[in-house]
Amino acid sequence: MLEDLIKERLKKKESLEKAGVDCYPAKVKRDCQIEEVLKNFLFLSLFKKKVAIVGRILALRGQGGIIFIDLYDGSGSMQAVVSKKNFGNFALYKENLDLGDFIAIEGTVFKTKAGQKSLKVECLTLATKSLRPIPSQWYGIQDEEEKLRKRYLDILLNPEIRDMFKKRAKFWNSIREFLIERDFLEVETPVLENTTGGADAKPFVTHHNALDIDVFLRISMGELWQKRLMVAGYEKTFEIGRQFRNEGMDAEHLQDYTQMEFYWAYADYGMGMDLVEDMYKYVALKTFGKLKFTIGEFEVDLGKKWERYDYIETIKKHTGIDILNTNMDEIKERLKGLKVDYSREGFNITRAIDNLWKYCRKQICGPGFLVGVPVEVSPLAKRDPKNPKITQRFQPIIAGSELGNGYSELNDPVDQMNRFNDQAELRKAGDEEAQMTDNDFVEALEYGMPPTCGFGMSERVFSFLMNKSARECQIFPLLRPKKGD
């Protein structure tokens, strides 16, 4: 069926070309968008001003010597009316235009008897001939995976999806705007690294042919590089870019996604929490125009007072386990009782505690910050001077999930090396997410890094505020190839 339709359109293309029509011209005339025409309709109508617009045909109806065309150009839709009386190539185009074709038209505006704002076409030029039929505007694409695979059609047919990606652009631009207004410098750090750093994650590995070495795709937004810039004398930096983690895929996690991280010299985690709270509110208002959101089963108000959730006390409250006085057997038994499924590969006390926390966080609506996180699960955070067993780490908790991660950054090179060594032991024991030792970074710390607060957040924040899965909120998510491709 589809092949027959394509063949029919190819015949139409051939007919047009025989008549001297270029089906794929490099340029067509255009002096305004449909949105502008509709906005200035009264003026254009009163003074009989000609306009030239372009767009894709989304509806096509013939009625005797008249063709009615619904044209869409990204800014809006408008009806165009082609009459045999004032259009020389009427028969050629009536027989050979299809839904999905791009056309350029010139003419004057008028209202039909039904009151519909329309354009009376005096000149029509084919801009692009479509060879495949577009799915019905009303029914669209029904299969969810097919929607993601043919996202360009989903965007074309679904105004909500189009609007979502405009919001996504506003989301990242508002973060950039917020930080630049506060004198943060935007930087770019390496995507390919000899040693991954800045997170507990399994990296992607690739081969660098020119240097003949294996390298890793970064798993953080240049954390250890931006800290080197603190050593270099910059006081406020940030980066927005793509990072990669070769891990599991679910509604909240992807392997290839956008992340932002900032680093702020002479600030601690308390100052970081104040800045992040302000930033989330600013971004929510700029992007969505509101502070109240429905996210899953939670009703979240970002405008209310942000709470503080103590890591140790929260786990004790929800599970009965005191993580400072426990062991693997006790945690395993409790995870079993809570029906928490977890990976046994590389499982250790750090992963065990983390699984307890992941169970607990699902009970918390937020907004607020997780604090009081133990050293064992925070290899890059500064110890709390009041309690060396915990760190000055903070994580925004919204709708049962961690939507960001920040620290008073560790700047003691001896302590940092010791923690890298502890992580190395975990890697030897099979924990592929444990951090790699970066001797060059320790050397940089030995020159002296000022007290610094660092924070990172990913596009997951956007997907949560949209109340959609992370994959739905990526414009072109990675999918398995179709069978036979």
CSV table of C-alpha atoms in Angstrom, one decimal:
chain,number,residue,atom,x,y,z
A,1,MET,CA,0.0,0.0,0.0
A,2,LEU,CA,2.7,2.5,1.0
A,3,GLU,CA,4.8,1.5,-2.0
A,4,ASP,CA,1.9,2.2,-4.3
A,5,LEU,CA,1.4,5.7,-2.7
A,6,ILE,CA,5.1,6.5,-3.2
A,7,LYS,CA,4.9,5.3,-6.8
A,8,GLU,CA,1.9,7.6,-7.4
A,9,ARG,CA,3.8,10.6,-5.9
A,10,LEU,CA,6.8,9.8,-8.0
A,11,LYS,CA,4.6,10.0,-11.1
A,12,LYS,CA,3.3,13.4,-9.9
A,13,LYS,CA,6.8,14.6,-9.5
A,14,GLU,CA,7.6,13.4,-13.0
A,15,SER,CA,4.6,15.3,-14.4
A,16,LEU,CA,5.6,18.5,-12.6
A,17,GLU,CA,9.1,18.2,-13.9
A,18,LYS,CA,7.9,17.6,-17.5
A,19,ALA,CA,5.9,20.8,-17.2
A,20,GLY,CA,9.1,22.7,-16.2
A,21,VAL,CA,8.5,22.8,-12.4
A,22,ASP,CA,11.6,22.5,-10.2
A,23,CYS,CA,10.4,20.2,-7.4
A,24,TYR,CA,13.3,21.1,-5.1
A,25,PRO,CA,14.4,24.7,-5.7
A,26,ALA,CA,17.2,26.1,-3.6
A,27,LYS,CA,15.2,29.3,-2.7
A,28,VAL,CA,11.6,30.5,-2.8
A,29,LYS,CA,10.1,33.9,-2.1
A,30,ARG,CA,9.0,34.7,1.5
A,31,ASP,CA,8.5,38.0,3.3
A,32,CYS,CA,6.7,37.0,6.5
A,33,GLN,CA,5.4,34.1,8.6
A,34,ILE,CA,1.8,33.0,8.9
A,35,GLU,CA,1.7,34.2,12.5
A,36,GLU,CA,2.6,37.8,11.3
A,37,VAL,CA,-0.1,37.6,8.6
A,38,LEU,CA,-2.8,36.6,11.1
A,39,LYS,CA,-1.6,39.3,13.6
A,40,ASN,CA,-1.7,42.1,11.0
A,41,PHE,CA,-4.7,40.7,9.1
A,42,LEU,CA,-6.9,43.8,9.4
A,43,PHE,CA,-4.2,46.1,8.1
A,44,LEU,CA,-3.3,43.8,5.3
A,45,SER,CA,-6.9,43.4,4.3
A,46,LEU,CA,-7.8,47.2,4.4
A,47,PHE,CA,-4.8,48.2,2.2
A,48,LYS,CA,-4.8,45.1,-0.1
A,49,LYS,CA,-1.2,44.4,0.8
A,50,LYS,CA,0.4,41.4,-0.9
A,51,VAL,CA,2.2,38.9,1.2
A,52,ALA,CA,4.5,35.9,0.4
A,53,ILE,CA,4.4,33.0,2.7
A,54,VAL,CA,5.7,29.4,2.7
A,55,GLY,CA,4.6,26.2,4.5
A,56,ARG,CA,3.7,22.6,4.4
A,57,ILE,CA,0.3,21.4,3.1
A,58,LEU,CA,-1.5,19.7,6.0
A,59,ALA,CA,-5.0,19.6,4.3
A,60,LEU,CA,-6.0,19.7,0.7
A,61,ARG,CA,-9.6,19.9,-0.6
A,62,GLY,CA,-10.8,20.4,-4.2
A,63,GLN,CA,-14.2,21.9,-5.1
A,64,GLY,CA,-14.8,22.5,-8.8
A,65,GLY,CA,-12.5,25.3,-9.9
A,66,ILE,CA,-11.2,26.0,-6.4
A,67,ILE,CA,-8.5,24.3,-4.2
A,68,PHE,CA,-8.5,24.9,-0.5
A,69,ILE,CA,-5.1,24.4,1.2
A,70,ASP,CA,-4.3,24.4,4.9
A,71,LEU,CA,-0.8,25.6,5.2
A,72,TYR,CA,1.5,25.3,8.3
A,73,ASP,CA,4.9,27.0,8.6
A,74,GLY,CA,5.9,26.4,12.3
A,75,SER,CA,4.5,29.8,13.5
A,76,GLY,CA,0.9,29.0,12.7
A,77,SER,CA,-1.7,27.7,10.2
A,78,MET,CA,-3.7,29.5,7.5
A,79,GLN,CA,-6.1,28.6,4.7
A,80,ALA,CA,-5.0,29.4,1.2
A,81,VAL,CA,-7.6,29.5,-1.7
A,82,VAL,CA,-6.5,28.8,-5.2
A,83,SER,CA,-9.0,29.7,-7.9
A,84,LYS,CA,-9.0,28.6,-11.5
A,85,LYS,CA,-10.1,32.1,-12.5
A,86,ASN,CA,-6.9,33.8,-11.5
A,87,PHE,CA,-4.3,31.0,-11.6
A,88,GLY,CA,-2.9,29.8,-14.9
A,89,ASN,CA,-1.4,26.5,-13.8
A,90,PHE,CA,-4.5,25.5,-11.8
A,91,ALA,CA,-5.0,22.0,-13.4
A,92,LEU,CA,-1.3,21.0,-13.1
A,93,TYR,CA,-1.2,21.8,-9.4
A,94,LYS,CA,-4.7,20.5,-8.6
A,95,GLU,CA,-3.7,17.1,-10.0
A,96,ASN,CA,-0.2,16.9,-8.6
A,97,LEU,CA,-0.1,18.6,-5.1
A,98,ASP,CA,-0.1,16.3,-2.1
A,99,LEU,CA,-0.4,16.5,1.7
A,100,GLY,CA,3.1,17.1,3.0
A,101,ASP,CA,4.3,19.2,0.0
A,102,PHE,CA,6.0,22.5,0.8
A,103,ILE,CA,4.7,25.5,-1.3
A,104,ALA,CA,5.4,29.2,-1.5
A,105,ILE,CA,2.4,31.4,-2.2
A,106,GLU,CA,1.8,35.1,-2.9
A,107,GLY,CA,-1.5,36.9,-2.7
A,108,THR,CA,-3.9,39.1,-0.6
A,109,VAL,CA,-5.8,38.2,2.5
A,110,PHE,CA,-9.6,38.0,2.8
A,111,LYS,CA,-12.3,36.4,4.9
A,112,THR,CA,-14.5,33.6,3.5
A,113,LYS,CA,-18.3,33.7,3.9
A,114,ALA,CA,-17.8,31.5,6.9
A,115,GLY,CA,-15.5,34.2,8.4
A,116,GLN,CA,-12.3,32.2,8.0
A,117,LYS,CA,-9.1,34.3,7.6
A,118,SER,CA,-7.6,33.2,4.2
A,119,LEU,CA,-5.1,34.1,1.5
A,120,LYS,CA,-6.3,34.5,-2.1
A,121,VAL,CA,-3.4,32.9,-4.1
A,122,GLU,CA,-2.1,34.7,-7.1
A,123,CYS,CA,1.2,32.9,-7.4
A,124,LEU,CA,2.2,29.4,-6.3
A,125,THR,CA,5.6,27.8,-6.4
A,126,LEU,CA,6.5,24.3,-5.3
A,127,ALA,CA,9.2,24.4,-2.6
A,128,THR,CA,9.6,20.6,-1.9
A,129,LYS,CA,7.7,17.6,-3.2
A,130,SER,CA,6.8,15.1,-0.5
A,131,LEU,CA,7.2,11.4,-1.6
A,132,ARG,CA,5.8,9.8,1.5
A,133,PRO,CA,2.3,10.5,2.9
A,134,ILE,CA,2.2,12.1,6.3
A,135,PRO,CA,0.0,10.3,8.9
A,136,SER,CA,-3.4,11.8,9.6
A,137,GLN,CA,-3.2,15.0,11.6
A,138,TRP,CA,-6.1,13.8,13.8
A,139,TYR,CA,-4.9,10.3,14.5
A,140,GLY,CA,-1.1,10.8,14.2
A,141,ILE,CA,1.3,7.9,15.0
A,142,GLN,CA,-0.3,5.4,17.5
A,143,ASP,CA,2.8,3.3,18.3
A,144,GLU,CA,4.8,4.9,21.1
A,145,GLU,CA,8.2,3.6,19.9
A,146,GLU,CA,7.4,4.7,16.3
A,147,LYS,CA,6.7,8.2,17.6
A,148,LEU,CA,10.2,8.3,19.1
A,149,ARG,CA,11.7,6.8,16.0
A,150,LYS,CA,9.9,9.3,13.7
A,151,ARG,CA,10.0,12.2,16.1
A,152,TYR,CA,10.0,14.7,13.2
A,153,LEU,CA,6.5,13.5,12.3
A,154,ASP,CA,5.4,13.5,16.0
A,155,ILE,CA,6.5,17.1,16.3
A,156,LEU,CA,4.8,18.1,13.1
A,157,LEU,CA,1.5,16.6,14.0
A,158,ASN,CA,1.4,17.2,17.8
A,159,PRO,CA,1.4,20.9,19.0
A,160,GLU,CA,2.1,19.7,22.6
A,161,ILE,CA,5.3,18.0,21.5
A,162,ARG,CA,6.4,21.1,19.6
A,163,ASP,CA,5.7,23.2,22.6
A,164,MET,CA,7.6,20.8,24.9
A,165,PHE,CA,10.8,21.2,22.9
A,166,LYS,CA,10.5,25.0,22.9
A,167,LYS,CA,10.1,24.7,26.7
A,168,ARG,CA,13.2,22.5,26.8
A,169,ALA,CA,15.2,25.2,25.0
A,170,LYS,CA,13.9,27.9,27.4
A,171,PHE,CA,14.8,25.6,30.4
A,172,TRP,CA,18.5,25.5,29.4
A,173,ASN,CA,18.7,29.1,28.3
A,174,SER,CA,17.2,30.2,31.6
A,175,ILE,CA,19.8,28.3,33.6
A,176,ARG,CA,22.5,29.9,31.4
A,177,GLU,CA,20.9,33.3,31.9
A,178,PHE,CA,20.6,32.9,35.7
A,179,LEU,CA,24.3,31.9,36.1
A,180,ILE,CA,25.7,34.5,33.7
A,181,GLU,CA,23.7,37.3,35.5
A,182,ARG,CA,25.6,36.2,38.6
A,183,ASP,CA,29.0,36.4,36.9
A,184,PHE,CA,29.6,32.7,36.2
A,185,LEU,CA,31.9,32.1,33.3
A,186,GLU,CA,30.7,29.5,30.7
A,187,VAL,CA,33.5,27.0,29.9
A,188,GLU,CA,34.0,23.9,27.8
A,189,THR,CA,36.0,20.9,29.1
A,190,PRO,CA,37.0,17.6,27.4
A,191,VAL,CA,34.5,15.0,26.4
A,192,LEU,CA,37.2,12.4,25.8
A,193,GLU,CA,39.2,11.6,28.9
A,194,ASN,CA,42.1,9.3,29.9
A,195,THR,CA,40.5,8.9,33.3
A,196,THR,CA,36.8,9.5,34.1
A,197,GLY,CA,35.9,11.5,37.2
A,198,GLY,CA,33.2,13.4,39.0
A,199,ALA,CA,30.7,10.6,39.5
A,200,ASP,CA,30.0,7.0,40.4
A,201,ALA,CA,29.1,5.6,36.9
A,202,LYS,CA,30.2,3.1,34.3
A,203,PRO,CA,31.7,4.9,31.3
A,204,PHE,CA,31.6,4.3,27.6
A,205,VAL,CA,35.0,3.3,26.1
A,206,THR,CA,36.2,4.2,22.6
A,207,HIS,CA,39.5,4.2,20.8
A,208,HIS,CA,41.5,7.3,19.8
A,209,ASN,CA,43.2,6.3,16.5
A,210,ALA,CA,45.7,9.2,16.3
A,211,LEU,CA,47.1,8.6,19.8
A,212,ASP,CA,46.4,4.8,19.6
A,213,ILE,CA,44.9,4.8,23.1
A,214,ASP,CA,41.5,3.9,24.6
A,215,VAL,CA,39.7,6.8,26.1
A,216,PHE,CA,36.5,7.3,28.0
A,217,LEU,CA,33.5,9.5,27.2
A,218,ARG,CA,33.0,11.8,30.2
A,219,ILE,CA,30.6,10.9,32.9
A,220,SER,CA,30.4,14.3,34.5
A,221,MET,CA,30.3,17.9,33.2
A,222,GLY,CA,34.0,18.4,33.6
A,223,GLU,CA,34.0,18.3,37.4
A,224,LEU,CA,37.7,17.6,37.8
A,225,TRP,CA,38.5,20.0,35.0
A,226,GLN,CA,36.4,22.8,36.4
A,227,LYS,CA,38.1,22.3,39.8
A,228,ARG,CA,41.4,22.8,38.0
A,229,LEU,CA,40.0,26.1,36.8
A,230,MET,CA,39.5,27.0,40.5
A,231,VAL,CA,43.2,26.3,41.0
A,232,ALA,CA,43.9,28.5,38.0
A,233,GLY,CA,42.2,31.5,39.6
A,234,TYR,CA,38.7,31.5,38.1
A,235,GLU,CA,36.1,32.0,40.9
A,236,LYS,CA,32.8,31.0,39.1
A,237,THR,CA,32.5,28.7,36.2
A,238,PHE,CA,29.8,26.5,34.6
A,239,GLU,CA,29.3,24.2,31.7
A,240,ILE,CA,26.2,22.9,29.9
A,241,GLY,CA,26.8,19.9,27.6
A,242,ARG,CA,26.3,16.2,26.8
A,243,GLN,CA,27.7,13.4,29.1
A,244,PHE,CA,27.5,9.7,28.8
A,245,ARG,CA,27.0,6.8,31.2
A,246,ASN,CA,26.9,3.2,30.1
A,247,GLU,CA,24.3,2.0,32.5
A,248,GLY,CA,20.7,0.9,32.7
A,249,MET,CA,17.8,2.7,31.0
A,250,ASP,CA,14.6,3.5,32.8
A,251,ALA,CA,12.0,6.3,33.0
A,252,GLU,CA,14.4,8.6,34.8
A,253,HIS,CA,17.8,7.6,33.4
A,254,LEU,CA,19.4,7.8,29.9
A,255,GLN,CA,23.0,7.1,28.8
A,256,ASP,CA,23.4,10.2,26.6
A,257,TYR,CA,22.0,13.4,28.1
A,258,THR,CA,22.5,17.1,28.9
A,259,GLN,CA,24.0,18.1,32.2
A,260,MET,CA,24.9,21.4,33.8
A,261,GLU,CA,27.6,21.8,36.5
A,262,PHE,CA,28.8,25.0,38.2
A,263,TYR,CA,31.8,25.6,40.6
A,264,TRP,CA,31.9,28.6,42.9
A,265,ALA,CA,35.1,29.5,44.8
A,266,TYR,CA,34.8,30.7,48.4
A,267,ALA,CA,31.3,29.3,48.8
A,268,ASP,CA,30.2,26.3,50.8
A,269,TYR,CA,27.3,23.9,50.5
A,270,GLY,CA,25.0,26.2,52.5
A,271,MET,CA,25.5,29.0,50.0
A,272,GLY,CA,25.2,26.5,47.2
A,273,MET,CA,21.8,25.4,48.5
A,274,ASP,CA,20.5,29.0,48.6
A,275,LEU,CA,21.7,29.6,45.1
A,276,VAL,CA,20.2,26.3,43.7
A,277,GLU,CA,16.9,26.9,45.4
A,278,ASP,CA,16.7,30.4,43.7
A,279,MET,CA,17.8,28.9,40.4
A,280,TYR,CA,15.2,26.2,40.4
A,281,LYS,CA,12.4,28.7,41.1
A,282,TYR,CA,13.8,31.1,38.5
A,283,VAL,CA,14.0,28.4,35.8
A,284,ALA,CA,10.5,27.0,36.6
A,285,LEU,CA,9.0,30.4,36.3
A,286,LYS,CA,10.9,31.3,33.1
A,287,THR,CA,10.1,27.9,31.5
A,288,PHE,CA,6.6,27.1,32.7
A,289,GLY,CA,5.4,30.3,34.2
A,290,LYS,CA,4.5,28.5,37.5
A,291,LEU,CA,6.0,27.0,40.7
A,292,LYS,CA,3.3,24.3,41.4
A,293,PHE,CA,3.6,21.0,39.5
A,294,THR,CA,1.9,17.6,39.5
A,295,ILE,CA,4.7,15.0,39.2
A,296,GLY,CA,3.6,11.4,39.3
A,297,GLU,CA,1.6,11.0,42.5
A,298,PHE,CA,3.1,14.1,44.1
A,299,GLU,CA,1.8,17.7,44.2
A,300,VAL,CA,5.0,19.8,44.4
A,301,ASP,CA,5.2,23.5,45.2
A,302,LEU,CA,8.7,24.9,44.5
A,303,GLY,CA,7.6,28.2,46.1
A,304,LYS,CA,7.2,26.7,49.6
A,305,LYS,CA,9.9,26.5,52.2
A,306,TRP,CA,12.5,23.9,51.1
A,307,GLU,CA,13.1,21.3,53.8
A,308,ARG,CA,16.3,19.6,54.9
A,309,TYR,CA,16.3,15.8,55.0
A,310,ASP,CA,19.1,14.2,57.0
A,311,TYR,CA,20.4,11.1,55.2
A,312,ILE,CA,21.1,9.0,58.3
A,313,GLU,CA,17.9,10.0,60.1
A,314,THR,CA,15.7,9.5,57.0
A,315,ILE,CA,17.0,6.0,56.4
A,316,LYS,CA,16.5,5.1,60.1
A,317,LYS,CA,13.0,6.6,60.1
A,318,HIS,CA,11.8,4.6,57.0
A,319,THR,CA,13.8,1.3,57.4
A,320,GLY,CA,14.9,1.1,61.0
A,321,ILE,CA,18.5,0.8,60.0
A,322,ASP,CA,21.2,2.9,61.6
A,323,ILE,CA,23.8,3.0,58.7
A,324,LEU,CA,26.6,4.1,61.1
A,325,ASN,CA,26.1,0.9,63.1
A,326,THR,CA,25.2,-1.8,60.7
A,327,ASN,CA,26.6,-4.6,58.5
A,328,MET,CA,26.0,-6.2,55.1
A,329,ASP,CA,23.8,-9.1,56.4
A,330,GLU,CA,21.5,-6.7,58.3
A,331,ILE,CA,21.0,-4.5,55.2
A,332,LYS,CA,20.5,-7.4,52.9
A,333,GLU,CA,17.8,-8.8,55.1
A,334,ARG,CA,16.1,-5.4,55.3
A,335,LEU,CA,16.2,-4.9,51.6
A,336,LYS,CA,14.7,-8.3,51.2
A,337,GLY,CA,11.9,-7.4,53.6
A,338,LEU,CA,11.3,-4.1,51.8
A,339,LYS,CA,11.2,-6.0,48.5
A,340,VAL,CA,13.9,-3.8,47.0
A,341,ASP,CA,15.5,-5.4,43.9
A,342,TYR,CA,19.2,-4.5,43.3
A,343,SER,CA,22.2,-5.6,41.3
A,344,ARG,CA,24.4,-8.2,43.0
A,345,GLU,CA,27.3,-7.4,40.8
A,346,GLY,CA,30.0,-5.5,42.7
A,347,PHE,CA,27.6,-5.2,45.7
A,348,ASN,CA,29.3,-3.8,48.8
A,349,ILE,CA,28.4,-1.8,51.9
A,350,THR,CA,28.4,1.5,49.9
A,351,ARG,CA,25.9,0.1,47.3
A,352,ALA,CA,23.9,-1.5,50.1
A,353,ILE,CA,23.4,1.8,51.9
A,354,ASP,CA,22.6,3.6,48.7
A,355,ASN,CA,19.9,1.0,47.9
A,356,LEU,CA,18.3,1.7,51.3
A,357,TRP,CA,18.4,5.5,50.6
A,358,LYS,CA,16.8,4.9,47.1
A,359,TYR,CA,13.9,3.2,48.8
A,360,CYS,CA,13.5,6.0,51.3
A,361,ARG,CA,13.6,8.9,48.8
A,362,LYS,CA,10.6,7.6,47.0
A,363,GLN,CA,8.5,8.5,50.1
A,364,ILE,CA,9.5,12.2,50.0
A,365,CYS,CA,7.6,14.8,48.1
A,366,GLY,CA,9.9,17.8,48.6
A,367,PRO,CA,11.0,20.3,47.7
A,368,GLY,CA,14.0,20.1,49.9
A,369,PHE,CA,17.7,19.1,50.2
A,370,LEU,CA,19.2,15.8,51.3
A,371,VAL,CA,22.1,16.5,53.7
A,372,GLY,CA,24.3,14.6,56.2
A,373,VAL,CA,25.5,12.1,53.6
A,374,PRO,CA,28.3,9.7,54.8
A,375,VAL,CA,31.9,9.9,53.5
A,376,GLU,CA,31.6,6.4,52.0
A,377,VAL,CA,29.1,7.4,49.4
A,378,SER,CA,30.6,10.9,48.7
A,379,PRO,CA,34.2,10.5,47.6
A,380,LEU,CA,34.6,14.1,46.3
A,381,ALA,CA,32.8,16.0,49.1
A,382,LYS,CA,34.4,17.8,52.0
A,383,ARG,CA,33.9,16.3,55.5
A,384,ASP,CA,31.7,18.1,57.9
A,385,PRO,CA,34.0,19.6,60.6
A,386,LYS,CA,31.4,18.9,63.2
A,387,ASN,CA,31.1,15.2,62.3
A,388,PRO,CA,33.9,13.8,60.1
A,389,LYS,CA,31.8,10.7,59.3
A,390,ILE,CA,29.5,12.8,57.1
A,391,THR,CA,30.1,15.3,54.2
A,392,GLN,CA,28.9,18.7,53.3
A,393,ARG,CA,26.9,17.4,50.4
A,394,PHE,CA,23.4,18.4,49.3
A,395,GLN,CA,20.9,17.0,46.7
A,396,PRO,CA,17.6,18.6,45.8
A,397,ILE,CA,14.8,16.1,46.5
A,398,ILE,CA,11.6,16.6,44.4
A,399,ALA,CA,8.8,14.1,43.9
A,400,GLY,CA,10.7,11.1,45.4
A,401,SER,CA,13.9,11.6,43.4
A,402,GLU,CA,17.3,13.4,43.6
A,403,LEU,CA,17.3,16.1,41.0
A,404,GLY,CA,20.8,17.4,41.4
A,405,ASN,CA,24.0,16.9,43.4
A,406,GLY,CA,26.3,19.4,45.1
A,407,TYR,CA,29.1,19.6,47.7
A,408,SER,CA,31.5,21.7,49.6
A,409,GLU,CA,34.2,20.3,47.3
A,410,LEU,CA,37.1,18.3,48.8
A,411,ASN,CA,40.3,20.3,48.3
A,412,ASP,CA,42.7,18.4,50.7
A,413,PRO,CA,45.0,16.5,48.3
A,414,VAL,CA,45.9,13.9,50.9
A,415,ASP,CA,42.3,13.2,51.8
A,416,GLN,CA,41.4,13.1,48.1
A,417,MET,CA,44.2,10.6,47.4
A,418,ASN,CA,43.1,8.4,50.2
A,419,ARG,CA,39.5,8.4,48.9
A,420,PHE,CA,40.7,7.6,45.4
A,421,ASN,CA,42.6,4.6,46.9
A,422,ASP,CA,39.4,3.4,48.7
A,423,GLN,CA,37.5,3.7,45.4
A,424,ALA,CA,40.3,1.7,43.6
A,425,GLU,CA,39.7,-1.1,46.1
A,426,LEU,CA,36.0,-1.1,45.3
A,427,ARG,CA,36.8,-1.3,41.6
A,428,LYS,CA,39.1,-4.3,42.2
A,429,ALA,CA,36.3,-6.0,44.0
A,430,GLY,CA,34.1,-5.6,40.9
A,431,ASP,CA,32.3,-2.2,41.4
A,432,GLU,CA,32.4,-0.8,37.9
A,433,GLU,CA,30.8,2.5,39.1
A,434,ALA,CA,33.5,3.3,41.6
A,435,GLN,CA,35.6,6.3,40.7
A,436,MET,CA,39.0,6.0,39.0
A,437,THR,CA,42.2,7.5,40.5
A,438,ASP,CA,43.2,10.7,38.8
A,439,ASN,CA,46.8,11.5,39.8
A,440,ASP,CA,46.9,14.7,37.7
A,441,PHE,CA,43.9,16.1,39.5
A,442,VAL,CA,45.5,15.3,42.9
A,443,GLU,CA,48.7,17.1,41.7
A,444,ALA,CA,46.6,20.2,40.8
A,445,LEU,CA,45.1,20.1,44.3
A,446,GLU,CA,48.6,20.1,45.8
A,447,TYR,CA,49.1,23.6,44.2
A,448,GLY,CA,46.0,24.7,46.2
A,449,MET,CA,42.3,25.0,45.4
A,450,PRO,CA,40.3,27.5,47.3
A,451,PRO,CA,37.2,26.5,49.2
A,452,THR,CA,34.7,25.7,46.5
A,453,CYS,CA,31.0,24.7,46.2
A,454,GLY,CA,30.1,22.6,43.1
A,455,PHE,CA,26.7,21.5,41.9
A,456,GLY,CA,25.3,19.5,38.9
A,457,MET,CA,21.9,18.9,37.5
A,458,SER,CA,20.7,17.0,34.4
A,459,GLU,CA,17.8,17.2,31.9
A,460,ARG,CA,16.0,14.9,34.4
A,461,VAL,CA,14.8,18.1,36.2
A,462,PHE,CA,13.1,19.2,33.0
A,463,SER,CA,11.4,15.8,32.4
A,464,PHE,CA,10.2,15.7,36.0
A,465,LEU,CA,8.6,19.2,35.7
A,466,MET,CA,7.0,18.0,32.4
A,467,ASN,CA,5.8,14.9,34.3
A,468,LYS,CA,7.1,12.7,31.5
A,469,SER,CA,9.8,10.1,31.2
A,470,ALA,CA,13.3,11.2,30.3
A,471,ARG,CA,13.2,9.5,27.0
A,472,GLU,CA,10.0,11.3,25.9
A,473,CYS,CA,11.7,14.6,26.7
A,474,GLN,CA,14.7,14.0,24.4
A,475,ILE,CA,14.2,15.3,20.9
A,476,PHE,CA,15.9,12.2,19.3
A,477,PRO,CA,16.4,9.5,21.9
A,478,LEU,CA,18.6,6.5,21.0
A,479,LEU,CA,16.6,3.4,19.9
A,480,ARG,CA,17.5,-0.1,18.8
A,481,PRO,CA,17.7,-0.3,15.0
A,482,LYS,CA,14.7,-1.8,13.4
A,483,LYS,CA,15.0,-5.4,12.3
A,484,GLY,CA,16.4,-5.5,8.9
A,485,ASP,CA,18.0,-2.1,9.0
